[in-house]
Structures are given as structure tokens and as C-alpha cells.
XYZ file of C-alpha atoms in Angstrom:
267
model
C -18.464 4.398 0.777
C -21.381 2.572 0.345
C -22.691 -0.626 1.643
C -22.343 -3.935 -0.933
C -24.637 -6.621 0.814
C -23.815 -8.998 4.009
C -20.379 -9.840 4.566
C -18.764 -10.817 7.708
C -15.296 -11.791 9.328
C -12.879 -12.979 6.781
C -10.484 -15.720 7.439
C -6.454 -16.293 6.596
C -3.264 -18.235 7.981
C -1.685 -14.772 8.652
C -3.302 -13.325 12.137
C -3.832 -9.842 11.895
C -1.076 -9.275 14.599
C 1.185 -9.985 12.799
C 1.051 -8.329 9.704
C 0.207 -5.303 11.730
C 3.485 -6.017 13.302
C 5.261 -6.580 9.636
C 3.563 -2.889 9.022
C 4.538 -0.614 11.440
C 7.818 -2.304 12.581
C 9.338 -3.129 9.114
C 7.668 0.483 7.318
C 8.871 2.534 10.502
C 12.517 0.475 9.773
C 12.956 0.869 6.073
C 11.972 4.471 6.555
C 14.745 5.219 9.078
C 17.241 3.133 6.772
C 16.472 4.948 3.705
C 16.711 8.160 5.408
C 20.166 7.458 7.532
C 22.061 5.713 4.826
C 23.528 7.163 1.724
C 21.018 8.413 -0.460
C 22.043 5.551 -2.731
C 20.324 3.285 -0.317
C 17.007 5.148 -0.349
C 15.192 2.306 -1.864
C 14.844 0.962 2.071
C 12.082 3.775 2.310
C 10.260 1.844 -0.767
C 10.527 -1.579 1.167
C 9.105 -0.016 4.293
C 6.110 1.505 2.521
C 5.890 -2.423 1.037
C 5.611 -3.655 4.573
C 2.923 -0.985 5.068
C 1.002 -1.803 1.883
C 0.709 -5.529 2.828
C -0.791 -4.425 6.019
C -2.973 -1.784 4.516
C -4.147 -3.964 1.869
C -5.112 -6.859 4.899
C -6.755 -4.020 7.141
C -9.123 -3.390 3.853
C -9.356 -6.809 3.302
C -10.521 -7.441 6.475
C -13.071 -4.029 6.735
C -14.579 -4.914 3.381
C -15.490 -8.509 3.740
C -18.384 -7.434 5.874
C -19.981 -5.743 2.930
C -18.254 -2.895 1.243
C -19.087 -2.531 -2.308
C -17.863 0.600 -4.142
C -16.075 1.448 -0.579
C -13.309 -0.563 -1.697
C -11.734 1.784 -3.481
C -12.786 4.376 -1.362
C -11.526 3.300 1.244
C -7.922 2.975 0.003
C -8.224 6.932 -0.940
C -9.540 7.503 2.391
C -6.019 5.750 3.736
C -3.808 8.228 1.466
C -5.764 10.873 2.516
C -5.593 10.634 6.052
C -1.815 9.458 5.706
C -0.877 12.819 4.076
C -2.180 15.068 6.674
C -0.799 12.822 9.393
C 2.911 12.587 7.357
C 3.134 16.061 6.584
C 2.078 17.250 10.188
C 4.262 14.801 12.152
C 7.539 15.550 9.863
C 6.531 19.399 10.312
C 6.911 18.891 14.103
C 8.385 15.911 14.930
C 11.950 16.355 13.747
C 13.943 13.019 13.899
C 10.588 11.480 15.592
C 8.592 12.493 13.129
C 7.341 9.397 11.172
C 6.594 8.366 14.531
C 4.609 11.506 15.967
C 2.986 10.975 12.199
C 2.090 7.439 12.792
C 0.386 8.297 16.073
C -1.415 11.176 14.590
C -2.493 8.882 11.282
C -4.129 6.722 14.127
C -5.875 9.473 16.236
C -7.583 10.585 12.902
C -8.305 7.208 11.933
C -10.002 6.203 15.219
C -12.240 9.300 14.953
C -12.939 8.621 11.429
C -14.004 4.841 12.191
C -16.509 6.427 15.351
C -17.740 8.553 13.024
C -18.479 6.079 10.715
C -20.106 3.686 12.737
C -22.208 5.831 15.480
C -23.014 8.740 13.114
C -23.268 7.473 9.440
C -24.406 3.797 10.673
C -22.185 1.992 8.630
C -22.740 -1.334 11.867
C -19.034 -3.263 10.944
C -18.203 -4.223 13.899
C -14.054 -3.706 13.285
C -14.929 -0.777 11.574
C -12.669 1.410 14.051
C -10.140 -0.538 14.309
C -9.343 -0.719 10.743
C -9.588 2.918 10.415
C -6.708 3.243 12.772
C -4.561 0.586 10.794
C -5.604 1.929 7.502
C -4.443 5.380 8.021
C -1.173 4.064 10.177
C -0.504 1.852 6.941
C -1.071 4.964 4.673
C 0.788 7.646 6.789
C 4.034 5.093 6.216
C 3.507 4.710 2.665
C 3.272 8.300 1.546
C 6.518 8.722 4.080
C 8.299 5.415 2.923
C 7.405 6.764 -1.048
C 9.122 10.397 -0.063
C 11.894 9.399 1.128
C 12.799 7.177 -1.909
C 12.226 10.273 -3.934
C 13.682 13.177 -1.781
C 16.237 10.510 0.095
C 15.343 12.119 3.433
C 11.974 12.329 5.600
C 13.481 16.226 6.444
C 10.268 18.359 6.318
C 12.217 20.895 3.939
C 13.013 18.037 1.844
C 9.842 16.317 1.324
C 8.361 19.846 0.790
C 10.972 20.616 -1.811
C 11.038 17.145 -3.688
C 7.647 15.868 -3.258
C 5.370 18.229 -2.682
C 6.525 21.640 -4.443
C 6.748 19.768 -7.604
C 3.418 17.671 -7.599
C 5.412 14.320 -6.985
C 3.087 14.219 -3.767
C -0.023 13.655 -6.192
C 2.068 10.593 -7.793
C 2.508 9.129 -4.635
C -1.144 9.585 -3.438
C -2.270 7.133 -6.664
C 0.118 4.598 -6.599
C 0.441 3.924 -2.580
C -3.764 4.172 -2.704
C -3.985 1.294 -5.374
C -1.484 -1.075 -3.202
C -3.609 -0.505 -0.419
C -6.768 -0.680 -2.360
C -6.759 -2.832 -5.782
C -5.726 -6.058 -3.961
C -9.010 -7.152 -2.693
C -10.570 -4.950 -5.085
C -9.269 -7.329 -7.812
C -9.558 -10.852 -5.487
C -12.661 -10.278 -4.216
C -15.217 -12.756 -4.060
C -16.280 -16.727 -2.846
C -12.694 -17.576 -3.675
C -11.151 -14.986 -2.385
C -7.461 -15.884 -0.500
C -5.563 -14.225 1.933
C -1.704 -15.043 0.673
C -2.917 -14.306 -2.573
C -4.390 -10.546 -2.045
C -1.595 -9.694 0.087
C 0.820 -11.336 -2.204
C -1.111 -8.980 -5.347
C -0.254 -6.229 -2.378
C 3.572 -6.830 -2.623
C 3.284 -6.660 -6.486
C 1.556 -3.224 -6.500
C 4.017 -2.214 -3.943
C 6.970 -3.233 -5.816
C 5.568 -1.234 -8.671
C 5.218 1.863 -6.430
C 9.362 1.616 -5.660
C 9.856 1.623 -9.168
C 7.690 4.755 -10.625
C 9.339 6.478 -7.393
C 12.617 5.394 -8.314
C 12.261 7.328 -11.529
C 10.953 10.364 -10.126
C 14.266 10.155 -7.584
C 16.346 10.536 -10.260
C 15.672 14.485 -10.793
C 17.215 14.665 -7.150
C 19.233 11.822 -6.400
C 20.621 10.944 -9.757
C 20.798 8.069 -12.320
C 22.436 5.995 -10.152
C 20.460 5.890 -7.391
C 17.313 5.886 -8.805
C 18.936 2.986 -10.888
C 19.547 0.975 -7.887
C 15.888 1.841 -6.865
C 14.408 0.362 -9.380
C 16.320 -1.888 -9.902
C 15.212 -3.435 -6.161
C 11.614 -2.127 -7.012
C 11.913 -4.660 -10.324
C 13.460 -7.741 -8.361
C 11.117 -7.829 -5.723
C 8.363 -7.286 -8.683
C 9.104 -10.284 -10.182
C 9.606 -12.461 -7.301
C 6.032 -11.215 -6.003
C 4.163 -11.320 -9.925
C 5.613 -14.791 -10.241
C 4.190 -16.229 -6.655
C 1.228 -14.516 -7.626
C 0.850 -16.346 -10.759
C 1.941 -19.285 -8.987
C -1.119 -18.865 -5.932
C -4.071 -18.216 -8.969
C -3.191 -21.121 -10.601
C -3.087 -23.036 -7.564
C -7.106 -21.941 -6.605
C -8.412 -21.700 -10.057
C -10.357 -24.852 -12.004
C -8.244 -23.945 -15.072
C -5.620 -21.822 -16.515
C -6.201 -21.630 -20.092
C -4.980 -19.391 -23.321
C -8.142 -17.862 -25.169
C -6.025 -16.187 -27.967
C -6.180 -13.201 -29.233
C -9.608 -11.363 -28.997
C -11.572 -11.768 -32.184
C -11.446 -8.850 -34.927
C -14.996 -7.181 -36.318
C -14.454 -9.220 -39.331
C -14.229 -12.428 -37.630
C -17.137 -11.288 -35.700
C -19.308 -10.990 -38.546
């Protein structure tokens, strides 16, 4: 990650509190939902991971303001990254605790990774710790939340068998890193808001239910993977049309340019 000039706290309506809160109580939820109920029902998992992308996405909105350039989007890897050694390792051992034991691993790496980055790199932001600990909570509960849409289960066999075996793992590394990581990446800046990154977070999110809805269907069928992304799609639009709704409320103007010019009409 690399520095991008002086930043410092940012502000928002929503405390960090409680979106943490929203994070680990409504991602560790959904997750034991969509793994108890009928694997028709899996697309609880997706909302979970949702509830952890919002609070990912605010944990790198709030590390970043104080100066992250290019680390934006590092930083968002770093959260998938850390999340899939924590998931894997706490389903291996936890049993029926293991998104838990996961989530408390995810934050023991993260903490170490945030000392690290402040007393031996030098990075100097001061929540720097802190957010390393959310960030790789938030991720850890993705990459489960994601898994157990696909596989309908956060069993260790199954995950292993329907995520990881067959490269699904990969799919969910990309998509749960860009809901944690495009949303300030893309609202960053002197108008930068905090309902309308995290909303942008829900959007991205929503999109993540859906492409994991489809890969569910090799396991789960057509009709449950229907139903997930068919949730995925509803809570897409509700989120892409507040978002709309939140850039036209800060912009100046919204206005059509057209289609972009051809070489002829260049010339």
C-alpha cells in the first residue's frame, strides 16, 4: 500500500459502532440461516456477507481517508486474503462454531497485521490497527457468507468440495474484495459521502449474491440458485436506485452527454 498525501478522520451519520454491529451480528446471522435452513434458503449466507461488505467497505473508508492512495485497492485484497486463511482454518476446526472461531482468528491476524504496519513499515494512521481487525473480520464473513450460498453449508467438506476444489474460491476472492474495496475507491474525494459509499457497498454486494447464485446452481440446482438471484437482483435494484438517487442529490448537475463522438466526427 502506499501512502496518497494527508488525510485524516472522516466523518458520517452512521457511528462506526454500529455498522460494526450491522457486520458481525447480521453476517454471523445470515450465515447460520443459510446454513440451517433448506438449501433453498441459502441466499441468507449472501445477505450476511452484505452486512459484512457494508462494514468492510466503512472500515476502508475510514483507514483510507487519512491518506491511502493506491492502498485502496490493496487494502480490500488484503481483507480477502486474510479472510480466507481465517475462514478456511476456523471451519477446519471449529465445527458448528466455526464462522465464529474464524471470525476471532480473522481478527488476531488482522491486529498483527495493523502493528506491523504501523510500528515496523511506519505507515503513522492512527486507527490503522483497528481497521485491520474489522477489515479482516468483515472479509472472513464474506468469503464464508459467499460459500455457503454456493455449497449451501459452511461444513468444511463442503466448502472444500464446492468452493474450493473447483476454483469457485478464486470467484469469491474478486467479487467480495471489490464490495469491500471499489466503494470508496470510486467516491473518493472532497465530496465524498458516507450513505452514499456504503450504499455503492450494498450494490456491489448485491451483485456478489447474484454471480454466486449462478455458480450454486451446479450444486444446489436451478431452483435455488433461481431464488438466489433472484434476492441478489431485488436488493440490487433497490440499492442501484438509492444510489442514483444519493449522487444526484450531492452533485451540481446530472446531465446526458450523448453518445461519445466517432473518429469521423472528430475530424
Amino acid at each position: 500500500m502506499s501512502a496518497g498525501g494527508a488525510g485524516g478522520e472522516s466523518k458520517g451519520g452512521y457511528p462506526p459502532q454500529t455498522i460494526m454491529a450491522l457486520g458481525i451480528v447480521g453476517g454471523l446471522a445470515g450465515i447460520y440461516l443459510g446454513h440451517f435452513a433448506p438449501p433453498a434458503y441459502s441466499f441468507f449466507g449472501g445477505i450476511g456477507a452484505i452486512c459484512a461488505t457494508v462494514w468492510g467497505a466503512d472500515a476502508v473508508r475510514r483507514v483510507a481517508s487519512y491518506g491511502l492512495g493506491t492502498g485502496v485497492p490493496s487494502i480490500g485484497m488484503l481483507s480477502l486474503g486474510m479472510g480466507i486463511i481465517a475462514a478456511l482454518f476456523g471451519l477446519a476446526v471449529g465445527g458448528i462454531a466455526g464462522p465464529i472461531v474464524a471470525f476471532v482468528v480473522a481478527a488476531i491476524i488482522g491486529g498483527v497485521i495493523g502493528a506491523l504496519s504501523n510500528r515496523v513499515i511506519g505507515m503513522g494512521i492512527p486507527i490503522m490497527e483497528q481497521a485491520m481487525v474489522e477489515i479482516a473480520g468483515a472479509g472472513t464473513l464474506v468469503i464464508i457468507g459467499l460459500s455457503v450460498v454456493i455449497a449451501g453449508s459452511f461444513d468444511f467438506a463442503a466448502v472444500v468440495q464446492n468452493v474450493v476444489a473447483n476454483g469457485y474460491i478464486a470467484l469469491i476472492f474478486i467479487i467480495g474484495g471489490m464490495g469491500i474495496l471499489h466503494p470508496f475507491n470510486a467516491s473518493l474525494g472532497p465530496d465524498e459521502k458516507q450513505d452514499r459509499t456504503l450504499m455503492l457497498a450494498v450494490e456491489k454486494g448485491a451483485i456478489a449474491l447474484i454471480i454466486a447464485g449462478f455458480a450454486s446452481s451446479l450444486h444446489e440446482g436451478l431452483m435455488a440458485a433461481g431464488l438466489n438471484m433472484l434476492v441478489g437482483v431485488v436488493i440490487w435494484y433497490f440499492a442501484f436506485s438509492k444510489h442514483y438517487a444519493l449522487i444526484k442529490r450531492d452533485a451540481y448537475a446530472v446531465v446526458g452527454t450523448g453518445l461519445l463522438p466517432s473518429a469521423e466526427e472528430l475530424q
